[in-house]
PDB file of C-alpha atoms in Angstrom:
ATOM      1  CA  MET A  19      17.949  10.995 -19.629  1.00 41.00           C
ATOM      2  CA  THR A  20      17.022   9.087 -22.755  1.00 49.00           C
ATOM      3  CA  HIS A  21      20.573   7.821 -23.375  1.00 75.00           C
ATOM      4  CA  ALA A  22      21.037   6.030 -20.073  1.00 83.00           C
ATOM      5  CA  GLN A  23      21.593   2.315 -20.341  1.00 95.00           C
ATOM      6  CA  ILE A  24      19.303   0.584 -17.867  1.00 97.00           C
ATOM      7  CA  ALA A  25      20.049  -3.106 -17.542  1.00 97.00           C
ATOM      8  CA  GLY A  26      17.254  -5.483 -16.619  1.00 97.00           C
ATOM      9  CA  LEU A  27      18.172  -7.864 -13.804  1.00 97.00           C
ATOM     10  CA  LEU A  28      15.778 -10.772 -13.458  1.00 97.00           C
ATOM     11  CA  LEU A  29      15.988 -12.755 -10.220  1.00 95.00           C
ATOM     12  CA  ALA A  30      14.840 -16.263 -11.179  1.00 94.00           C
ATOM     13  CA  ALA A  31      16.845 -18.526  -8.875  1.00 90.00           C
ATOM     14  CA  GLY A  32      14.165 -19.654  -6.421  1.00 84.00           C
ATOM     15  CA  GLY A  33      13.355 -23.307  -5.949  1.00 82.00           C
ATOM     16  CA  GLY A  34       9.633 -22.867  -5.254  1.00 80.00           C
ATOM     17  CA  ARG A  35       9.856 -24.554  -1.859  1.00 78.00           C
ATOM     18  CA  ARG A  36       6.231 -23.686  -1.027  1.00 80.00           C
ATOM     19  CA  LEU A  37       5.215 -24.922  -4.481  1.00 83.00           C
ATOM     20  CA  GLY A  38       6.465 -28.418  -3.709  1.00 79.00           C
ATOM     21  CA  GLY A  39       9.901 -27.746  -5.160  1.00 79.00           C
ATOM     22  CA  ARG A  40       8.785 -26.542  -8.596  1.00 82.00           C
ATOM     23  CA  PRO A  41      11.291 -23.903  -9.758  1.00 86.00           C
ATOM     24  CA  LYS A  42       9.377 -20.720 -10.472  1.00 90.00           C
ATOM     25  CA  ALA A  43      11.303 -19.983 -13.666  1.00 92.00           C
ATOM     26  CA  LEU A  44       9.798 -23.129 -15.255  1.00 93.00           C
ATOM     27  CA  LEU A  45       6.150 -22.476 -14.416  1.00 93.00           C
ATOM     28  CA  GLU A  46       3.932 -22.168 -17.499  1.00 91.00           C
ATOM     29  CA  HIS A  47       2.341 -18.798 -18.266  1.00 91.00           C
ATOM     30  CA  ARG A  48       0.646 -17.550 -21.456  1.00 86.00           C
ATOM     31  CA  GLY A  49       2.032 -20.308 -23.641  1.00 89.00           C
ATOM     32  CA  GLY A  50       5.607 -20.042 -22.416  1.00 91.00           C
ATOM     33  CA  LEU A  51       7.699 -20.201 -19.282  1.00 94.00           C
ATOM     34  CA  LEU A  52       7.520 -17.624 -16.500  1.00 94.00           C
ATOM     35  CA  VAL A  53      11.203 -16.739 -17.018  1.00 96.00           C
ATOM     36  CA  GLU A  54      10.565 -16.005 -20.722  1.00 96.00           C
ATOM     37  CA  HIS A  55       7.564 -13.833 -19.866  1.00 96.00           C
ATOM     38  CA  ALA A  56       9.667 -11.794 -17.407  1.00 96.00           C
ATOM     39  CA  VAL A  57      12.519 -11.319 -19.902  1.00 97.00           C
ATOM     40  CA  ARG A  58      10.007 -10.031 -22.472  1.00 96.00           C
ATOM     41  CA  THR A  59       8.546  -7.668 -19.852  1.00 97.00           C
ATOM     42  CA  LEU A  60      11.985  -6.167 -19.172  1.00 97.00           C
ATOM     43  CA  ARG A  61      12.793  -5.768 -22.869  1.00 97.00           C
ATOM     44  CA  GLU A  62       9.424  -4.253 -23.749  1.00 97.00           C
ATOM     45  CA  GLY A  63       9.771  -1.893 -20.786  1.00 97.00           C
ATOM     46  CA  GLY A  64      12.988  -0.481 -22.237  1.00 96.00           C
ATOM     47  CA  CYS A  65      15.721  -2.433 -20.448  1.00 97.00           C
ATOM     48  CA  GLY A  66      18.883  -3.580 -22.142  1.00 91.00           C
ATOM     49  CA  PRO A  67      20.968  -5.592 -21.665  1.00 93.00           C
ATOM     50  CA  VAL A  68      18.905  -8.172 -19.757  1.00 96.00           C
ATOM     51  CA  HIS A  69      20.650 -10.442 -17.272  1.00 96.00           C
ATOM     52  CA  VAL A  70      18.972 -13.513 -15.765  1.00 97.00           C
ATOM     53  CA  MET A  71      20.008 -14.975 -12.412  1.00 96.00           C
ATOM     54  CA  LEU A  72      19.318 -18.695 -12.183  1.00 95.00           C
ATOM     55  CA  GLY A  73      19.738 -21.100  -9.280  1.00 93.00           C
ATOM     56  CA  ALA A  74      17.348 -23.999  -8.718  1.00 89.00           C
ATOM     57  CA  SER A  75      17.317 -26.420 -11.676  1.00 91.00           C
ATOM     58  CA  ALA A  76      19.562 -24.026 -13.612  1.00 93.00           C
ATOM     59  CA  ASP A  77      20.551 -26.643 -16.205  1.00 94.00           C
ATOM     60  CA  GLU A  78      16.915 -27.477 -16.917  1.00 94.00           C
ATOM     61  CA  VAL A  79      15.998 -23.800 -17.198  1.00 94.00           C
ATOM     62  CA  ARG A  80      18.880 -23.225 -19.635  1.00 94.00           C
ATOM     63  CA  ALA A  81      17.799 -26.248 -21.678  1.00 95.00           C
ATOM     64  CA  ARG A  82      14.093 -25.373 -21.838  1.00 95.00           C
ATOM     65  CA  ALA A  83      13.870 -21.581 -21.709  1.00 96.00           C
ATOM     66  CA  ARG A  84      14.489 -19.341 -24.680  1.00 94.00           C
ATOM     67  CA  LEU A  85      16.932 -16.818 -23.262  1.00 95.00           C
ATOM     68  CA  GLU A  86      18.679 -15.729 -26.461  1.00 93.00           C
ATOM     69  CA  GLY A  87      20.410 -12.388 -26.141  1.00 92.00           C
ATOM     70  CA  CYS A  88      20.348 -12.484 -22.327  1.00 95.00           C
ATOM     71  CA  GLY A  89      23.287 -12.674 -20.010  1.00 94.00           C
ATOM     72  CA  VAL A  90      22.772 -15.686 -17.757  1.00 96.00           C
ATOM     73  CA  SER A  91      24.489 -16.369 -14.422  1.00 94.00           C
ATOM     74  CA  VAL A  92      23.962 -19.186 -11.972  1.00 94.00           C
ATOM     75  CA  ASN A  93      24.005 -18.346  -8.288  1.00 92.00           C
ATOM     76  CA  PRO A  94      25.547 -21.378  -6.581  1.00 90.00           C
ATOM     77  CA  GLU A  95      24.293 -20.080  -3.217  1.00 88.00           C
ATOM     78  CA  TRP A  96      20.675 -19.555  -4.291  1.00 89.00           C
ATOM     79  CA  THR A  97      19.400 -21.474  -1.257  1.00 86.00           C
ATOM     80  CA  GLU A  98      20.644 -18.597   0.931  1.00 86.00           C
ATOM     81  CA  GLY A  99      17.849 -16.415  -0.431  1.00 83.00           C
ATOM     82  CA  MET A 100      17.314 -13.487  -2.727  1.00 85.00           C
ATOM     83  CA  GLY A 101      20.198 -11.469  -1.290  1.00 89.00           C
ATOM     84  CA  SER A 102      22.876 -13.706  -2.781  1.00 89.00           C
ATOM     85  CA  SER A 103      21.188 -13.591  -6.214  1.00 92.00           C
ATOM     86  CA  LEU A 104      21.023  -9.800  -6.084  1.00 93.00           C
ATOM     87  CA  ARG A 105      24.731  -9.643  -5.136  1.00 93.00           C
ATOM     88  CA  THR A 106      25.737 -12.043  -7.909  1.00 93.00           C
ATOM     89  CA  GLY A 107      23.562 -10.232 -10.446  1.00 94.00           C
ATOM     90  CA  LEU A 108      24.888  -6.761  -9.678  1.00 95.00           C
ATOM     91  CA  ASP A 109      28.396  -8.186  -9.840  1.00 93.00           C
ATOM     92  CA  ALA A 110      27.678  -9.623 -13.301  1.00 93.00           C
ATOM     93  CA  LEU A 111      26.444  -6.226 -14.511  1.00 94.00           C
ATOM     94  CA  ALA A 112      29.424  -4.321 -13.130  1.00 91.00           C
ATOM     95  CA  GLY A 113      31.456  -4.569 -16.323  1.00 84.00           C
ATOM     96  CA  THR A 114      28.647  -3.865 -18.789  1.00 88.00           C
ATOM     97  CA  GLY A 115      28.689  -0.071 -18.736  1.00 92.00           C
ATOM     98  CA  ALA A 116      25.086   0.031 -17.540  1.00 96.00           C
ATOM     99  CA  ASP A 117      24.077   3.218 -15.713  1.00 97.00           C
ATOM    100  CA  ALA A 118      21.414   1.500 -13.617  1.00 98.00           C
ATOM    101  CA  ALA A 119      19.865  -1.897 -12.964  1.00 98.00           C
ATOM    102  CA  LEU A 120      16.137  -2.482 -12.891  1.00 98.00           C
ATOM    103  CA  VAL A 121      15.427  -5.530 -10.733  1.00 97.00           C
ATOM    104  CA  LEU A 122      12.376  -7.693 -11.432  1.00 97.00           C
ATOM    105  CA  LEU A 123      11.329 -10.919  -9.696  1.00 94.00           C
ATOM    106  CA  VAL A 124      10.367 -13.891 -11.868  1.00 95.00           C
ATOM    107  CA  ASP A 125       7.342 -14.752  -9.700  1.00 93.00           C
ATOM    108  CA  GLN A 126       5.459 -11.478 -10.244  1.00 94.00           C
ATOM    109  CA  PRO A 127       3.849 -11.886 -13.695  1.00 94.00           C
ATOM    110  CA  GLY A 128       1.237  -9.248 -12.890  1.00 95.00           C
ATOM    111  CA  ILE A 129       3.950  -6.621 -13.341  1.00 96.00           C
ATOM    112  CA  GLY A 130       4.192  -5.796 -17.034  1.00 95.00           C
ATOM    113  CA  ALA A 131       6.187  -3.616 -19.394  1.00 97.00           C
ATOM    114  CA  GLU A 132       4.261  -0.453 -18.542  1.00 97.00           C
ATOM    115  CA  ALA A 133       5.318  -0.584 -14.881  1.00 97.00           C
ATOM    116  CA  VAL A 134       8.919  -1.330 -15.933  1.00 98.00           C
ATOM    117  CA  ALA A 135       8.906   1.666 -18.285  1.00 97.00           C
ATOM    118  CA  ARG A 136       7.506   3.960 -15.579  1.00 97.00           C
ATOM    119  CA  VAL A 137      10.211   3.001 -13.089  1.00 98.00           C
ATOM    120  CA  CYS A 138      12.909   3.320 -15.787  1.00 97.00           C
ATOM    121  CA  ALA A 139      11.637   6.842 -16.485  1.00 97.00           C
ATOM    122  CA  ALA A 140      12.496   7.805 -12.884  1.00 97.00           C
ATOM    123  CA  TYR A 141      16.209   7.451 -13.732  1.00 97.00           C
ATOM    124  CA  ARG A 142      18.073  10.757 -13.323  1.00 96.00           C
ATOM    125  CA  ASP A 143      21.731   9.783 -12.873  1.00 96.00           C
ATOM    126  CA  ARG A 144      23.948   6.965 -11.586  1.00 96.00           C
ATOM    127  CA  THR A 145      22.867   7.656  -7.996  1.00 97.00           C
ATOM    128  CA  SER A 146      19.153   7.197  -8.822  1.00 97.00           C
ATOM    129  CA  LEU A 147      17.021   5.041  -6.556  1.00 97.00           C
ATOM    130  CA  ALA A 148      13.412   4.318  -7.549  1.00 97.00           C
ATOM    131  CA  ALA A 149      10.741   1.708  -6.915  1.00 97.00           C
ATOM    132  CA  ALA A 150       7.251   0.919  -8.077  1.00 97.00           C
ATOM    133  CA  SER A 151       4.598   1.529  -5.458  1.00 97.00           C
ATOM    134  CA  TYR A 152       1.118   0.123  -5.133  1.00 96.00           C
ATOM    135  CA  ALA A 153      -1.303   2.383  -3.262  1.00 92.00           C
ATOM    136  CA  GLY A 154       1.747   4.003  -1.678  1.00 89.00           C
ATOM    137  CA  GLU A 155       3.397   0.715  -0.632  1.00 92.00           C
ATOM    138  CA  ARG A 156       6.876   0.091  -2.049  1.00 94.00           C
ATOM    139  CA  GLY A 157       7.178  -2.953  -4.313  1.00 94.00           C
ATOM    140  CA  HIS A 158       8.909  -4.177  -7.472  1.00 95.00           C
ATOM    141  CA  PRO A 159      10.451  -3.442  -9.866  1.00 97.00           C
ATOM    142  CA  VAL A 160      13.229  -1.436  -8.223  1.00 97.00           C
ATOM    143  CA  LEU A 161      15.841   0.699  -9.989  1.00 98.00           C
ATOM    144  CA  PHE A 162      19.370   1.055  -8.613  1.00 97.00           C
ATOM    145  CA  GLY A 163      21.793   3.594 -10.086  1.00 97.00           C
ATOM    146  CA  ALA A 164      25.197   2.005 -10.747  1.00 97.00           C
ATOM    147  CA  ASP A 165      26.980   4.185  -8.183  1.00 96.00           C
ATOM    148  CA  ARG A 166      24.931   2.452  -5.473  1.00 96.00           C
ATOM    149  CA  TRP A 167      25.542  -1.164  -6.520  1.00 96.00           C
ATOM    150  CA  ALA A 168      28.541  -1.860  -4.284  1.00 92.00           C
ATOM    151  CA  ASP A 169      26.761  -0.644  -1.135  1.00 92.00           C
ATOM    152  CA  ILE A 170      23.553  -2.489  -2.029  1.00 92.00           C
ATOM    153  CA  ALA A 171      25.462  -5.728  -2.668  1.00 90.00           C
ATOM    154  CA  ALA A 172      27.322  -5.369   0.624  1.00 89.00           C
ATOM    155  CA  GLY A 173      24.029  -5.352   2.536  1.00 87.00           C
ATOM    156  CA  ALA A 174      22.172  -7.978   0.494  1.00 87.00           C
ATOM    157  CA  VAL A 175      21.968 -11.021   2.765  1.00 78.00           C
ATOM    158  CA  GLY A 176      19.426 -13.792   3.250  1.00 75.00           C
ATOM    159  CA  ASP A 177      15.968 -13.089   1.881  1.00 75.00           C
ATOM    160  CA  GLN A 178      16.250  -9.381   2.576  1.00 73.00           C
ATOM    161  CA  GLY A 179      17.651  -8.410  -0.809  1.00 80.00           C
ATOM    162  CA  ALA A 180      17.933  -4.617  -0.771  1.00 88.00           C
ATOM    163  CA  ARG A 181      15.190  -4.025   1.800  1.00 87.00           C
ATOM    164  CA  GLY A 182      17.516  -2.688   4.491  1.00 88.00           C
ATOM    165  CA  TYR A 183      19.324  -0.426   2.042  1.00 90.00           C
ATOM    166  CA  LEU A 184      16.056   1.015   0.750  1.00 92.00           C
ATOM    167  CA  ARG A 185      14.865   1.658   4.298  1.00 92.00           C
ATOM    168  CA  ALA A 186      18.108   3.413   5.183  1.00 92.00           C
ATOM    169  CA  HIS A 187      17.963   5.596   2.047  1.00 93.00           C
ATOM    170  CA  ARG A 188      14.255   6.342   2.122  1.00 92.00           C
ATOM    171  CA  GLU A 189      14.815  10.067   1.532  1.00 93.00           C
ATOM    172  CA  ALA A 190      16.564   9.352  -1.806  1.00 95.00           C
ATOM    173  CA  LEU A 191      13.977   6.831  -3.028  1.00 96.00           C
ATOM    174  CA  ALA A 192      11.536   7.940  -5.727  1.00 96.00           C
ATOM    175  CA  LEU A 193       8.264   6.005  -5.475  1.00 97.00           C
ATOM    176  CA  VAL A 194       6.514   5.518  -8.814  1.00 97.00           C
ATOM    177  CA  GLU A 195       2.836   4.610  -8.502  1.00 97.00           C
ATOM    178  CA  CYS A 196       2.043   1.595 -10.704  1.00 97.00           C
ATOM    179  CA  GLY A 197      -1.135   0.265  -9.113  1.00 95.00           C
ATOM    180  CA  ASP A 198      -3.186   1.359 -12.132  1.00 95.00           C
ATOM    181  CA  VAL A 199      -1.097  -0.700 -14.588  1.00 95.00           C
ATOM    182  CA  ALA A 200       0.242  -3.653 -12.601  1.00 95.00           C
ATOM    183  CA  GLN A 201      -0.606  -6.150  -9.867  1.00 93.00           C
ATOM    184  CA  ALA A 202       2.144  -7.027  -7.427  1.00 89.00           C
ATOM    185  CA  TYR A 203       1.107 -10.536  -6.376  1.00 91.00           C
ATOM    186  CA  ASP A 204       3.740 -13.281  -5.952  1.00 89.00           C
ATOM    187  CA  ILE A 205       3.492 -16.889  -7.116  1.00 90.00           C
ATOM    188  CA  ASP A 206       4.499 -18.504  -3.823  1.00 86.00           C
ATOM    189  CA  THR A 207       1.954 -21.193  -2.972  1.00 86.00           C
ATOM    190  CA  PRO A 208      -0.194 -23.684  -4.930  1.00 89.00           C
ATOM    191  CA  ALA A 209      -3.182 -21.344  -4.483  1.00 88.00           C
ATOM    192  CA  ASP A 210      -1.245 -18.585  -6.290  1.00 91.00           C
ATOM    193  CA  LEU A 211      -0.979 -20.734  -9.421  1.00 90.00           C
ATOM    194  CA  SER A 212      -4.497 -19.591 -10.311  1.00 89.00           C
ATOM    195  CA  HIS A 213      -2.897 -16.314 -11.457  1.00 88.00           C
ATOM    196  CA  LEU A 214      -1.089 -18.117 -14.261  1.00 89.00           C
ATOM    197  CA  GLU A 215      -2.751 -18.439 -17.659  1.00 77.00           C
TER     198      GLU A 215
END
């Protein structure tokens, strides 16, 4: 399915509560901002269009980050957790004609374009469901065929995101091993900042 349009959906709304309130999107990494690094990862992995979900310090992120060519939405309910950002993001993609959304989290810079491309390659049709796995454990990025968006959004509450949906549809989920090309750590605490370059 080389002609499928797989949109990249970057969840970058978090306020970095455990980082002393430093929004993760604005953390420095490899000479730029974490949000810019993640957008590049999605593009280089074959996603287009790319849509960025902002929340905490959205105005500052818009002012400082180079997000040209991206769709950008602000989730006014970002404090409710990842679920509301996923809902808002899928909603924003609904009119784009995309066949699937590949969801990446801004605080996982160890996941690069190669892992994104592998998960994109698992797309078969608009009911596709795929996720990167690391030594057999499901992780990010995750691909959702467009026919599943409404049901995923309906169940995306709190910090769960799509976890419940993925559990309930385990038999349909294609796991794509990425442990040889990516590291699935999160930037959650001050100690995790050592991962940034």
